């Protein structure tokens, strides 16, 4: 929870703190030291094992909606209808022609990849403290008995600026992490705001209603997940099944490496990467505000035996003090 205090005539916003998370091993380092060893803490019970680890899912993969953002932003009725159906029936969709240049997306991938290529001691300089999810490592580890995900993460609060942890500034001497990511995340935030305007129209409200429910302040965080190859991909999960606590999430996938899966009709369906497209999903906040009209869907990430994979998620969500309740008009 964040708070505001008065120091003389200056109002100081205090960045939020989070529930404690226990330190755990670095998966990338586990694979580097012993590529064929999977510690017991990562092995799943039989019922949790990804049954479609080879990604040969049903034909539902090809039915995940694809929306032309350039037409949507102009109020195209067909694209608005597709957006409505996507949020109501799937909770996930992909957008193309979104206006974020290919070289910008590639630059984001390059910067993130360079961070994960740093020596472990360098990455650990920005490791997550016990009371914060910002940094490098694993968040939400609450028990020594907890089965762990086969992944490492870099999590950064990006907007507003006072929520940022400035210990990352020294990284810019090696890699322009914060500077470059700030540039692209501004663009992704604009995409998210335009989607919220379209969704406001679809639920019969003024176009800025959903943005207004954030008290005019959309918070933004970035999570880059690194999934090393695993010698036993059928025994681990890259990221445990969950729904997002955001309003909406905008995700960039790696081309040519499938890993994201969504729960649909009782089965796991792979979201196949489309070059230069962005994946968008409804978060818990939007599901609550729309009184369940739009669905926040369970999803997970699986691993592969021979390929590493990175994913890049931008979360948009309200200020921590905003009360999230169903809108009475819906």
PDB file of C-alpha atoms in Angstrom:
ATOM      1  CA  UNK A   1       0.000   0.000   0.000  1.00  0.00           C
ATOM      2  CA  UNK A   2       1.272   3.484  -0.800  1.00  0.00           C
ATOM      3  CA  UNK A   3       0.819   6.511   1.366  1.00  0.00           C
ATOM      4  CA  UNK A   4       1.208  10.261   1.163  1.00  0.00           C
ATOM      5  CA  UNK A   5       2.866  12.409   3.797  1.00  0.00           C
ATOM      6  CA  UNK A   6       3.314  16.174   4.128  1.00  0.00           C
ATOM      7  CA  UNK A   7       6.802  17.521   4.683  1.00  0.00           C
ATOM      8  CA  UNK A   8       6.293  21.233   5.144  1.00  0.00           C
ATOM      9  CA  UNK A   9       4.508  22.275   1.983  1.00  0.00           C
ATOM     10  CA  UNK A  10       5.942  19.394  -0.044  1.00  0.00           C
ATOM     11  CA  UNK A  11       3.853  16.299  -0.638  1.00  0.00           C
ATOM     12  CA  UNK A  12       5.950  13.148  -0.764  1.00  0.00           C
ATOM     13  CA  UNK A  13       4.570   9.954  -2.315  1.00  0.00           C
ATOM     14  CA  UNK A  14       5.938   6.809  -0.716  1.00  0.00           C
ATOM     15  CA  UNK A  15       6.449   3.830  -3.033  1.00  0.00           C
ATOM     16  CA  UNK A  16       4.524   0.691  -2.037  1.00  0.00           C
ATOM     17  CA  UNK A  17       6.011  -2.272  -0.214  1.00  0.00           C
ATOM     18  CA  UNK A  18       4.952  -5.879  -0.650  1.00  0.00           C
ATOM     19  CA  UNK A  19       4.567  -9.122   1.247  1.00  0.00           C
ATOM     20  CA  UNK A  20       7.915 -10.784   2.008  1.00  0.00           C
ATOM     21  CA  UNK A  21       9.291 -13.295  -0.521  1.00  0.00           C
ATOM     22  CA  UNK A  22      11.882 -15.924   0.351  1.00  0.00           C
ATOM     23  CA  UNK A  23      15.195 -16.061  -1.578  1.00  0.00           C
ATOM     24  CA  UNK A  24      15.524 -19.047  -3.910  1.00  0.00           C
ATOM     25  CA  UNK A  25      18.146 -20.334  -6.378  1.00  0.00           C
ATOM     26  CA  UNK A  26      18.706 -18.765  -9.775  1.00  0.00           C
ATOM     27  CA  UNK A  27      17.383 -21.132 -12.462  1.00  0.00           C
ATOM     28  CA  UNK A  28      19.647 -19.771 -15.194  1.00  0.00           C
ATOM     29  CA  UNK A  29      22.632 -20.563 -12.972  1.00  0.00           C
ATOM     30  CA  UNK A  30      21.304 -24.063 -12.206  1.00  0.00           C
ATOM     31  CA  UNK A  31      21.206 -24.802 -15.933  1.00  0.00           C
ATOM     32  CA  UNK A  32      24.626 -23.256 -16.538  1.00  0.00           C
ATOM     33  CA  UNK A  33      26.294 -25.385 -13.849  1.00  0.00           C
ATOM     34  CA  UNK A  34      24.464 -28.637 -14.591  1.00  0.00           C
ATOM     35  CA  UNK A  35      22.219 -28.594 -17.685  1.00  0.00           C
ATOM     36  CA  UNK A  36      20.697 -32.026 -17.013  1.00  0.00           C
ATOM     37  CA  UNK A  37      19.856 -31.583 -13.338  1.00  0.00           C
ATOM     38  CA  UNK A  38      16.395 -30.496 -12.161  1.00  0.00           C
ATOM     39  CA  UNK A  39      16.185 -30.035  -8.358  1.00  0.00           C
ATOM     40  CA  UNK A  40      13.220 -31.579  -6.570  1.00  0.00           C
ATOM     41  CA  UNK A  41      11.744 -28.169  -5.709  1.00  0.00           C
ATOM     42  CA  UNK A  42      10.874 -27.659  -9.380  1.00  0.00           C
ATOM     43  CA  UNK A  43       9.305 -31.071 -10.067  1.00  0.00           C
ATOM     44  CA  UNK A  44       5.517 -31.089 -10.339  1.00  0.00           C
ATOM     45  CA  UNK A  45       2.999 -33.681  -9.248  1.00  0.00           C
ATOM     46  CA  UNK A  46       1.431 -35.782 -11.978  1.00  0.00           C
ATOM     47  CA  UNK A  47      -1.758 -33.709 -12.112  1.00  0.00           C
ATOM     48  CA  UNK A  48       0.251 -30.489 -12.606  1.00  0.00           C
ATOM     49  CA  UNK A  49       2.413 -31.806 -15.439  1.00  0.00           C
ATOM     50  CA  UNK A  50       1.816 -29.934 -18.735  1.00  0.00           C
ATOM     51  CA  UNK A  51      -0.056 -32.499 -20.781  1.00  0.00           C
ATOM     52  CA  UNK A  52       0.555 -30.667 -24.057  1.00  0.00           C
ATOM     53  CA  UNK A  53       4.175 -29.776 -23.527  1.00  0.00           C
ATOM     54  CA  UNK A  54       4.941 -30.373 -27.193  1.00  0.00           C
ATOM     55  CA  UNK A  55       2.524 -27.536 -27.992  1.00  0.00           C
ATOM     56  CA  UNK A  56       0.410 -29.732 -30.292  1.00  0.00           C
ATOM     57  CA  UNK A  57      -2.777 -28.196 -28.935  1.00  0.00           C
ATOM     58  CA  UNK A  58      -6.260 -28.355 -30.383  1.00  0.00           C
ATOM     59  CA  UNK A  59      -7.443 -26.192 -33.227  1.00  0.00           C
ATOM     60  CA  UNK A  60      -8.428 -23.586 -30.646  1.00  0.00           C
ATOM     61  CA  UNK A  61      -4.994 -21.980 -31.032  1.00  0.00           C
ATOM     62  CA  UNK A  62      -5.971 -20.720 -34.466  1.00  0.00           C
ATOM     63  CA  UNK A  63      -9.210 -19.249 -33.092  1.00  0.00           C
ATOM     64  CA  UNK A  64      -7.612 -16.808 -30.646  1.00  0.00           C
ATOM     65  CA  UNK A  65      -8.836 -13.399 -31.890  1.00  0.00           C
ATOM     66  CA  UNK A  66      -6.523 -11.107 -33.862  1.00  0.00           C
ATOM     67  CA  UNK A  67      -7.492  -7.423 -33.907  1.00  0.00           C
ATOM     68  CA  UNK A  68      -6.245  -4.679 -36.207  1.00  0.00           C
ATOM     69  CA  UNK A  69      -5.401  -1.928 -33.759  1.00  0.00           C
ATOM     70  CA  UNK A  70      -5.103   0.776 -36.431  1.00  0.00           C
ATOM     71  CA  UNK A  71      -8.722   0.186 -37.450  1.00  0.00           C
ATOM     72  CA  UNK A  72      -9.893  -0.211 -33.863  1.00  0.00           C
ATOM     73  CA  UNK A  73      -8.451   3.165 -32.861  1.00  0.00           C
ATOM     74  CA  UNK A  74     -10.487   4.762 -35.662  1.00  0.00           C
ATOM     75  CA  UNK A  75     -13.712   3.291 -34.265  1.00  0.00           C
ATOM     76  CA  UNK A  76     -14.114   0.537 -36.874  1.00  0.00           C
ATOM     77  CA  UNK A  77     -17.306  -1.317 -35.918  1.00  0.00           C
ATOM     78  CA  UNK A  78     -16.064  -4.749 -36.999  1.00  0.00           C
ATOM     79  CA  UNK A  79     -12.886  -4.448 -34.931  1.00  0.00           C
ATOM     80  CA  UNK A  80     -14.865  -3.128 -31.949  1.00  0.00           C
ATOM     81  CA  UNK A  81     -17.112  -6.188 -32.168  1.00  0.00           C
ATOM     82  CA  UNK A  82     -14.089  -8.478 -32.364  1.00  0.00           C
ATOM     83  CA  UNK A  83     -12.645  -6.771 -29.265  1.00  0.00           C
ATOM     84  CA  UNK A  84     -15.915  -7.248 -27.382  1.00  0.00           C
ATOM     85  CA  UNK A  85     -16.080 -10.957 -28.270  1.00  0.00           C
ATOM     86  CA  UNK A  86     -12.392 -11.440 -27.481  1.00  0.00           C
ATOM     87  CA  UNK A  87     -12.729  -9.991 -23.977  1.00  0.00           C
ATOM     88  CA  UNK A  88     -16.030 -11.729 -23.258  1.00  0.00           C
ATOM     89  CA  UNK A  89     -15.270 -15.208 -24.593  1.00  0.00           C
ATOM     90  CA  UNK A  90     -11.479 -15.486 -24.485  1.00  0.00           C
ATOM     91  CA  UNK A  91      -9.974 -12.888 -22.180  1.00  0.00           C
ATOM     92  CA  UNK A  92      -6.986 -12.939 -24.562  1.00  0.00           C
ATOM     93  CA  UNK A  93      -6.326 -11.582 -28.032  1.00  0.00           C
ATOM     94  CA  UNK A  94      -3.480 -10.431 -30.253  1.00  0.00           C
ATOM     95  CA  UNK A  95      -3.191  -7.007 -31.865  1.00  0.00           C
ATOM     96  CA  UNK A  96      -1.430  -6.145 -35.097  1.00  0.00           C
ATOM     97  CA  UNK A  97      -0.728  -2.751 -36.706  1.00  0.00           C
ATOM     98  CA  UNK A  98      -0.400  -1.266 -33.222  1.00  0.00           C
ATOM     99  CA  UNK A  99       2.014   1.496 -34.196  1.00  0.00           C
ATOM    100  CA  UNK A 100       4.978   0.375 -32.082  1.00  0.00           C
ATOM    101  CA  UNK A 101       7.827   0.147 -34.580  1.00  0.00           C
ATOM    102  CA  UNK A 102       9.526  -3.189 -35.201  1.00  0.00           C
ATOM    103  CA  UNK A 103      12.945  -1.764 -34.374  1.00  0.00           C
ATOM    104  CA  UNK A 104      11.638  -0.556 -31.007  1.00  0.00           C
ATOM    105  CA  UNK A 105      10.335  -4.029 -30.160  1.00  0.00           C
ATOM    106  CA  UNK A 106      13.616  -5.591 -31.252  1.00  0.00           C
ATOM    107  CA  UNK A 107      15.515  -3.061 -29.166  1.00  0.00           C
ATOM    108  CA  UNK A 108      13.532  -4.035 -26.087  1.00  0.00           C
ATOM    109  CA  UNK A 109      14.366  -7.689 -26.673  1.00  0.00           C
ATOM    110  CA  UNK A 110      18.035  -6.848 -27.135  1.00  0.00           C
ATOM    111  CA  UNK A 111      18.293  -4.825 -23.910  1.00  0.00           C
ATOM    112  CA  UNK A 112      16.516  -7.518 -21.882  1.00  0.00           C
ATOM    113  CA  UNK A 113      18.645 -10.278 -23.387  1.00  0.00           C
ATOM    114  CA  UNK A 114      21.823  -8.360 -22.515  1.00  0.00           C
ATOM    115  CA  UNK A 115      20.702  -8.083 -18.905  1.00  0.00           C
ATOM    116  CA  UNK A 116      20.248 -11.847 -18.600  1.00  0.00           C
ATOM    117  CA  UNK A 117      23.638 -12.385 -20.236  1.00  0.00           C
ATOM    118  CA  UNK A 118      25.354 -10.476 -17.408  1.00  0.00           C
ATOM    119  CA  UNK A 119      27.342 -12.503 -14.861  1.00  0.00           C
ATOM    120  CA  UNK A 120      25.268 -13.623 -11.890  1.00  0.00           C
ATOM    121  CA  UNK A 121      27.084 -11.278  -9.513  1.00  0.00           C
ATOM    122  CA  UNK A 122      26.114  -8.321 -11.718  1.00  0.00           C
ATOM    123  CA  UNK A 123      22.460  -9.335 -11.920  1.00  0.00           C
ATOM    124  CA  UNK A 124      22.389  -9.896  -8.164  1.00  0.00           C
ATOM    125  CA  UNK A 125      23.299  -6.247  -7.608  1.00  0.00           C
ATOM    126  CA  UNK A 126      19.650  -5.542  -8.435  1.00  0.00           C
ATOM    127  CA  UNK A 127      18.181  -8.597  -6.713  1.00  0.00           C
ATOM    128  CA  UNK A 128      14.735  -8.338  -5.129  1.00  0.00           C
ATOM    129  CA  UNK A 129      14.745  -7.332  -1.470  1.00  0.00           C
ATOM    130  CA  UNK A 130      12.477  -9.327   0.811  1.00  0.00           C
ATOM    131  CA  UNK A 131       9.822  -6.580   0.989  1.00  0.00           C
ATOM    132  CA  UNK A 132       9.639  -5.636  -2.691  1.00  0.00           C
ATOM    133  CA  UNK A 133       8.872  -7.326  -6.003  1.00  0.00           C
ATOM    134  CA  UNK A 134      11.098  -4.924  -7.921  1.00  0.00           C
ATOM    135  CA  UNK A 135      14.365  -6.402  -9.051  1.00  0.00           C
ATOM    136  CA  UNK A 136      15.877  -9.628 -10.272  1.00  0.00           C
ATOM    137  CA  UNK A 137      14.862 -13.002  -8.888  1.00  0.00           C
ATOM    138  CA  UNK A 138      11.622 -14.679  -7.849  1.00  0.00           C
ATOM    139  CA  UNK A 139       8.545 -12.989  -6.396  1.00  0.00           C
ATOM    140  CA  UNK A 140       5.778 -14.494  -4.266  1.00  0.00           C
ATOM    141  CA  UNK A 141       7.796 -17.337  -2.747  1.00  0.00           C
ATOM    142  CA  UNK A 142       6.135 -17.742   0.651  1.00  0.00           C
ATOM    143  CA  UNK A 143       7.160 -21.230   1.800  1.00  0.00           C
ATOM    144  CA  UNK A 144      10.223 -23.474   1.864  1.00  0.00           C
ATOM    145  CA  UNK A 145       7.953 -26.253   0.588  1.00  0.00           C
ATOM    146  CA  UNK A 146       6.607 -24.262  -2.358  1.00  0.00           C
ATOM    147  CA  UNK A 147       7.170 -25.835  -5.786  1.00  0.00           C
ATOM    148  CA  UNK A 148       9.109 -23.303  -7.841  1.00  0.00           C
ATOM    149  CA  UNK A 149       8.730 -22.085 -11.407  1.00  0.00           C
ATOM    150  CA  UNK A 150      11.412 -22.866 -13.977  1.00  0.00           C
ATOM    151  CA  UNK A 151      12.163 -19.193 -14.685  1.00  0.00           C
ATOM    152  CA  UNK A 152      13.852 -16.041 -13.443  1.00  0.00           C
ATOM    153  CA  UNK A 153      12.353 -12.564 -13.635  1.00  0.00           C
ATOM    154  CA  UNK A 154      13.275  -8.902 -13.791  1.00  0.00           C
ATOM    155  CA  UNK A 155      10.413  -6.771 -12.428  1.00  0.00           C
ATOM    156  CA  UNK A 156      10.410  -2.971 -12.571  1.00  0.00           C
ATOM    157  CA  UNK A 157       7.840  -0.353 -11.575  1.00  0.00           C
ATOM    158  CA  UNK A 158       7.930   2.166 -14.415  1.00  0.00           C
ATOM    159  CA  UNK A 159       5.122   4.684 -13.920  1.00  0.00           C
ATOM    160  CA  UNK A 160       4.703   6.916 -12.010  1.00  0.00           C
ATOM    161  CA  UNK A 161       8.381   7.714 -11.655  1.00  0.00           C
ATOM    162  CA  UNK A 162       8.343   7.917  -7.845  1.00  0.00           C
ATOM    163  CA  UNK A 163       7.468   4.197  -7.718  1.00  0.00           C
ATOM    164  CA  UNK A 164      10.776   3.305  -9.364  1.00  0.00           C
ATOM    165  CA  UNK A 165      13.648   1.812  -7.438  1.00  0.00           C
ATOM    166  CA  UNK A 166      16.673   3.916  -8.276  1.00  0.00           C
ATOM    167  CA  UNK A 167      19.205   1.245  -7.383  1.00  0.00           C
ATOM    168  CA  UNK A 168      18.871   0.176 -11.024  1.00  0.00           C
ATOM    169  CA  UNK A 169      20.482   3.394 -12.230  1.00  0.00           C
ATOM    170  CA  UNK A 170      23.990   1.891 -12.139  1.00  0.00           C
ATOM    171  CA  UNK A 171      22.928  -0.666 -14.762  1.00  0.00           C
ATOM    172  CA  UNK A 172      22.871   2.124 -17.327  1.00  0.00           C
ATOM    173  CA  UNK A 173      26.674   2.127 -17.190  1.00  0.00           C
ATOM    174  CA  UNK A 174      26.608  -1.340 -18.805  1.00  0.00           C
ATOM    175  CA  UNK A 175      23.150  -1.588 -20.373  1.00  0.00           C
ATOM    176  CA  UNK A 176      20.620   1.245 -20.889  1.00  0.00           C
ATOM    177  CA  UNK A 177      17.895  -0.816 -19.197  1.00  0.00           C
ATOM    178  CA  UNK A 178      15.843   1.896 -17.557  1.00  0.00           C
ATOM    179  CA  UNK A 179      16.354   4.537 -20.231  1.00  0.00           C
ATOM    180  CA  UNK A 180      15.439   2.307 -23.161  1.00  0.00           C
ATOM    181  CA  UNK A 181      12.594   0.479 -21.435  1.00  0.00           C
ATOM    182  CA  UNK A 182      11.074   3.800 -20.381  1.00  0.00           C
ATOM    183  CA  UNK A 183      10.975   4.755 -24.055  1.00  0.00           C
ATOM    184  CA  UNK A 184       9.119   1.673 -25.233  1.00  0.00           C
ATOM    185  CA  UNK A 185       6.838   1.389 -22.225  1.00  0.00           C
ATOM    186  CA  UNK A 186       5.475   4.869 -22.875  1.00  0.00           C
ATOM    187  CA  UNK A 187       4.386   3.566 -26.270  1.00  0.00           C
ATOM    188  CA  UNK A 188       2.826   0.432 -24.776  1.00  0.00           C
ATOM    189  CA  UNK A 189       1.006   2.544 -22.190  1.00  0.00           C
ATOM    190  CA  UNK A 190      -0.535   4.595 -25.001  1.00  0.00           C
ATOM    191  CA  UNK A 191      -1.703   1.389 -26.680  1.00  0.00           C
ATOM    192  CA  UNK A 192      -3.267   0.289 -23.392  1.00  0.00           C
ATOM    193  CA  UNK A 193      -5.029   3.624 -22.916  1.00  0.00           C
ATOM    194  CA  UNK A 194      -6.507   3.420 -26.410  1.00  0.00           C
ATOM    195  CA  UNK A 195      -7.752  -0.107 -25.702  1.00  0.00           C
ATOM    196  CA  UNK A 196      -9.408   1.130 -22.490  1.00  0.00           C
ATOM    197  CA  UNK A 197     -11.140   3.899 -24.447  1.00  0.00           C
ATOM    198  CA  UNK A 198     -12.498   1.348 -26.918  1.00  0.00           C
ATOM    199  CA  UNK A 199     -13.646  -0.893 -24.068  1.00  0.00           C
ATOM    200  CA  UNK A 200     -15.392   2.060 -22.389  1.00  0.00           C
ATOM    201  CA  UNK A 201     -17.424   2.587 -25.565  1.00  0.00           C
ATOM    202  CA  UNK A 202     -18.295  -1.106 -25.742  1.00  0.00           C
ATOM    203  CA  UNK A 203     -19.756  -1.130 -22.229  1.00  0.00           C
ATOM    204  CA  UNK A 204     -21.860   1.944 -22.996  1.00  0.00           C
ATOM    205  CA  UNK A 205     -19.787   4.577 -21.193  1.00  0.00           C
ATOM    206  CA  UNK A 206     -17.897   7.716 -22.164  1.00  0.00           C
ATOM    207  CA  UNK A 207     -14.579   6.871 -23.798  1.00  0.00           C
ATOM    208  CA  UNK A 208     -12.422   7.965 -20.847  1.00  0.00           C
ATOM    209  CA  UNK A 209     -14.532   6.272 -18.152  1.00  0.00           C
ATOM    210  CA  UNK A 210     -12.254   3.279 -17.531  1.00  0.00           C
ATOM    211  CA  UNK A 211      -9.177   5.486 -17.444  1.00  0.00           C
ATOM    212  CA  UNK A 212     -11.026   7.733 -14.998  1.00  0.00           C
ATOM    213  CA  UNK A 213     -11.669   4.799 -12.686  1.00  0.00           C
ATOM    214  CA  UNK A 214      -7.888   4.691 -12.190  1.00  0.00           C
ATOM    215  CA  UNK A 215      -8.180   8.200 -10.680  1.00  0.00           C
ATOM    216  CA  UNK A 216      -6.624   9.394 -13.938  1.00  0.00           C
ATOM    217  CA  UNK A 217      -3.368   7.610 -13.026  1.00  0.00           C
ATOM    218  CA  UNK A 218      -2.521   4.303 -14.669  1.00  0.00           C
ATOM    219  CA  UNK A 219       0.322   2.573 -12.890  1.00  0.00           C
ATOM    220  CA  UNK A 220       2.653   0.577 -15.102  1.00  0.00           C
ATOM    221  CA  UNK A 221       5.049  -2.228 -14.286  1.00  0.00           C
ATOM    222  CA  UNK A 222       7.254  -4.421 -16.465  1.00  0.00           C
ATOM    223  CA  UNK A 223       8.056  -8.081 -15.939  1.00  0.00           C
ATOM    224  CA  UNK A 224      10.632  -9.789 -18.146  1.00  0.00           C
ATOM    225  CA  UNK A 225      10.598 -13.563 -17.662  1.00  0.00           C
ATOM    226  CA  UNK A 226      13.583 -15.687 -18.636  1.00  0.00           C
ATOM    227  CA  UNK A 227      12.817 -19.384 -19.218  1.00  0.00           C
ATOM    228  CA  UNK A 228      15.972 -21.511 -19.558  1.00  0.00           C
ATOM    229  CA  UNK A 229      15.828 -24.800 -21.454  1.00  0.00           C
ATOM    230  CA  UNK A 230      14.935 -27.756 -19.246  1.00  0.00           C
ATOM    231  CA  UNK A 231      16.090 -31.355 -19.651  1.00  0.00           C
ATOM    232  CA  UNK A 232      12.699 -32.481 -18.293  1.00  0.00           C
ATOM    233  CA  UNK A 233      10.168 -29.963 -19.647  1.00  0.00           C
ATOM    234  CA  UNK A 234       7.315 -32.410 -19.008  1.00  0.00           C
ATOM    235  CA  UNK A 235       8.102 -32.290 -15.262  1.00  0.00           C
ATOM    236  CA  UNK A 236       8.254 -28.511 -14.679  1.00  0.00           C
ATOM    237  CA  UNK A 237       6.224 -25.364 -15.339  1.00  0.00           C
ATOM    238  CA  UNK A 238       7.848 -22.131 -16.462  1.00  0.00           C
ATOM    239  CA  UNK A 239       5.225 -19.954 -14.793  1.00  0.00           C
ATOM    240  CA  UNK A 240       2.462 -21.393 -12.607  1.00  0.00           C
ATOM    241  CA  UNK A 241      -1.196 -21.029 -13.661  1.00  0.00           C
ATOM    242  CA  UNK A 242      -2.560 -17.636 -12.606  1.00  0.00           C
ATOM    243  CA  UNK A 243      -4.654 -14.690 -13.672  1.00  0.00           C
ATOM    244  CA  UNK A 244      -3.247 -11.156 -13.745  1.00  0.00           C
ATOM    245  CA  UNK A 245      -4.149  -8.632 -11.025  1.00  0.00           C
ATOM    246  CA  UNK A 246      -3.871  -5.802 -13.571  1.00  0.00           C
ATOM    247  CA  UNK A 247      -6.551  -3.933 -15.514  1.00  0.00           C
ATOM    248  CA  UNK A 248      -5.000  -5.152 -18.745  1.00  0.00           C
ATOM    249  CA  UNK A 249      -1.656  -6.720 -19.615  1.00  0.00           C
ATOM    250  CA  UNK A 250       0.253  -6.201 -22.877  1.00  0.00           C
ATOM    251  CA  UNK A 251       2.749  -8.952 -23.662  1.00  0.00           C
ATOM    252  CA  UNK A 252       5.461  -9.348 -26.253  1.00  0.00           C
ATOM    253  CA  UNK A 253       6.487 -12.909 -27.095  1.00  0.00           C
ATOM    254  CA  UNK A 254       9.619 -14.320 -28.692  1.00  0.00           C
ATOM    255  CA  UNK A 255       9.160 -15.167 -32.358  1.00  0.00           C
ATOM    256  CA  UNK A 256       9.362 -18.863 -33.121  1.00  0.00           C
ATOM    257  CA  UNK A 257       9.264 -20.157 -29.516  1.00  0.00           C
ATOM    258  CA  UNK A 258       5.855 -21.044 -28.101  1.00  0.00           C
ATOM    259  CA  UNK A 259       5.394 -21.046 -24.340  1.00  0.00           C
ATOM    260  CA  UNK A 260       2.293 -19.071 -23.314  1.00  0.00           C
ATOM    261  CA  UNK A 261      -0.847 -21.154 -22.786  1.00  0.00           C
ATOM    262  CA  UNK A 262      -4.358 -20.115 -21.753  1.00  0.00           C
ATOM    263  CA  UNK A 263      -7.130 -22.162 -20.170  1.00  0.00           C
ATOM    264  CA  UNK A 264     -10.055 -22.518 -22.568  1.00  0.00           C
ATOM    265  CA  UNK A 265     -12.816 -25.109 -22.513  1.00  0.00           C
ATOM    266  CA  UNK A 266     -11.050 -27.203 -19.901  1.00  0.00           C
ATOM    267  CA  UNK A 267      -7.797 -27.510 -21.848  1.00  0.00           C
ATOM    268  CA  UNK A 268      -4.561 -25.583 -22.253  1.00  0.00           C
ATOM    269  CA  UNK A 269      -4.321 -23.718 -25.549  1.00  0.00           C
ATOM    270  CA  UNK A 270      -1.029 -22.334 -26.862  1.00  0.00           C
ATOM    271  CA  UNK A 271      -0.867 -18.703 -27.973  1.00  0.00           C
ATOM    272  CA  UNK A 272       1.292 -18.987 -31.060  1.00  0.00           C
ATOM    273  CA  UNK A 273       3.615 -15.992 -31.583  1.00  0.00           C
ATOM    274  CA  UNK A 274       2.767 -13.716 -34.501  1.00  0.00           C
ATOM    275  CA  UNK A 275       5.723 -11.608 -35.681  1.00  0.00           C
ATOM    276  CA  UNK A 276       5.496  -8.016 -34.386  1.00  0.00           C
ATOM    277  CA  UNK A 277       2.107  -8.643 -32.731  1.00  0.00           C
ATOM    278  CA  UNK A 278       1.293  -7.911 -29.094  1.00  0.00           C
ATOM    279  CA  UNK A 279      -0.729 -10.215 -26.874  1.00  0.00           C
ATOM    280  CA  UNK A 280      -3.314  -8.507 -24.659  1.00  0.00           C
ATOM    281  CA  UNK A 281      -5.275 -10.033 -21.804  1.00  0.00           C
ATOM    282  CA  UNK A 282      -8.011  -8.900 -19.471  1.00  0.00           C
ATOM    283  CA  UNK A 283      -6.866  -8.574 -15.859  1.00  0.00           C
ATOM    284  CA  UNK A 284      -8.779  -9.100 -12.632  1.00  0.00           C
ATOM    285  CA  UNK A 285      -9.511  -5.374 -12.212  1.00  0.00           C
ATOM    286  CA  UNK A 286     -11.259  -5.073 -15.587  1.00  0.00           C
ATOM    287  CA  UNK A 287     -13.178  -8.292 -14.919  1.00  0.00           C
ATOM    288  CA  UNK A 288     -14.427  -6.848 -11.621  1.00  0.00           C
ATOM    289  CA  UNK A 289     -15.269  -3.411 -13.060  1.00  0.00           C
ATOM    290  CA  UNK A 290     -17.311  -5.030 -15.854  1.00  0.00           C
ATOM    291  CA  UNK A 291     -19.087  -7.301 -13.358  1.00  0.00           C
ATOM    292  CA  UNK A 292     -17.702 -10.407 -15.046  1.00  0.00           C
ATOM    293  CA  UNK A 293     -18.686  -9.445 -18.597  1.00  0.00           C
ATOM    294  CA  UNK A 294     -15.031  -9.508 -19.568  1.00  0.00           C
ATOM    295  CA  UNK A 295     -13.032 -12.523 -18.385  1.00  0.00           C
ATOM    296  CA  UNK A 296      -9.683 -12.642 -16.594  1.00  0.00           C
ATOM    297  CA  UNK A 297      -8.422 -16.005 -17.797  1.00  0.00           C
ATOM    298  CA  UNK A 298      -6.022 -18.423 -16.150  1.00  0.00           C
ATOM    299  CA  UNK A 299      -2.783 -18.808 -18.070  1.00  0.00           C
ATOM    300  CA  UNK A 300       0.690 -20.293 -17.628  1.00  0.00           C
ATOM    301  CA  UNK A 301       4.050 -20.702 -19.352  1.00  0.00           C
ATOM    302  CA  UNK A 302       5.712 -23.994 -20.276  1.00  0.00           C
ATOM    303  CA  UNK A 303       9.335 -24.684 -21.134  1.00  0.00           C
ATOM    304  CA  UNK A 304      11.201 -26.478 -23.908  1.00  0.00           C
ATOM    305  CA  UNK A 305      14.106 -28.901 -23.891  1.00  0.00           C
ATOM    306  CA  UNK A 306      16.445 -27.090 -26.259  1.00  0.00           C
ATOM    307  CA  UNK A 307      15.491 -23.398 -26.413  1.00  0.00           C
ATOM    308  CA  UNK A 308      15.553 -20.544 -23.967  1.00  0.00           C
ATOM    309  CA  UNK A 309      12.707 -18.051 -24.111  1.00  0.00           C
ATOM    310  CA  UNK A 310      11.979 -14.552 -22.862  1.00  0.00           C
ATOM    311  CA  UNK A 311       8.630 -12.806 -22.498  1.00  0.00           C
ATOM    312  CA  UNK A 312       7.972  -9.128 -21.806  1.00  0.00           C
ATOM    313  CA  UNK A 313       4.786  -8.121 -19.964  1.00  0.00           C
ATOM    314  CA  UNK A 314       3.605  -4.546 -19.370  1.00  0.00           C
ATOM    315  CA  UNK A 315       0.938  -4.368 -16.654  1.00  0.00           C
ATOM    316  CA  UNK A 316      -1.469  -1.433 -16.370  1.00  0.00           C
ATOM    317  CA  UNK A 317      -3.378  -1.163 -13.099  1.00  0.00           C
ATOM    318  CA  UNK A 318      -4.956   1.386 -10.733  1.00  0.00           C
ATOM    319  CA  UNK A 319      -3.299   3.153  -7.858  1.00  0.00           C
ATOM    320  CA  UNK A 320      -3.116   0.937  -4.789  1.00  0.00           C
ATOM    321  CA  UNK A 321      -5.638   3.122  -2.959  1.00  0.00           C
ATOM    322  CA  UNK A 322      -8.347   2.772  -5.633  1.00  0.00           C
ATOM    323  CA  UNK A 323     -11.270   0.655  -4.473  1.00  0.00           C
ATOM    324  CA  UNK A 324     -12.085  -2.010  -7.065  1.00  0.00           C
ATOM    325  CA  UNK A 325     -15.811  -2.784  -7.176  1.00  0.00           C
ATOM    326  CA  UNK A 326     -18.259  -3.732  -9.961  1.00  0.00           C
ATOM    327  CA  UNK A 327     -19.684  -0.702 -11.715  1.00  0.00           C
ATOM    328  CA  UNK A 328     -23.362  -0.406 -10.861  1.00  0.00           C
ATOM    329  CA  UNK A 329     -24.320   0.599 -14.409  1.00  0.00           C
ATOM    330  CA  UNK A 330     -23.253  -2.792 -15.809  1.00  0.00           C
TER     331      UNK A 330
END
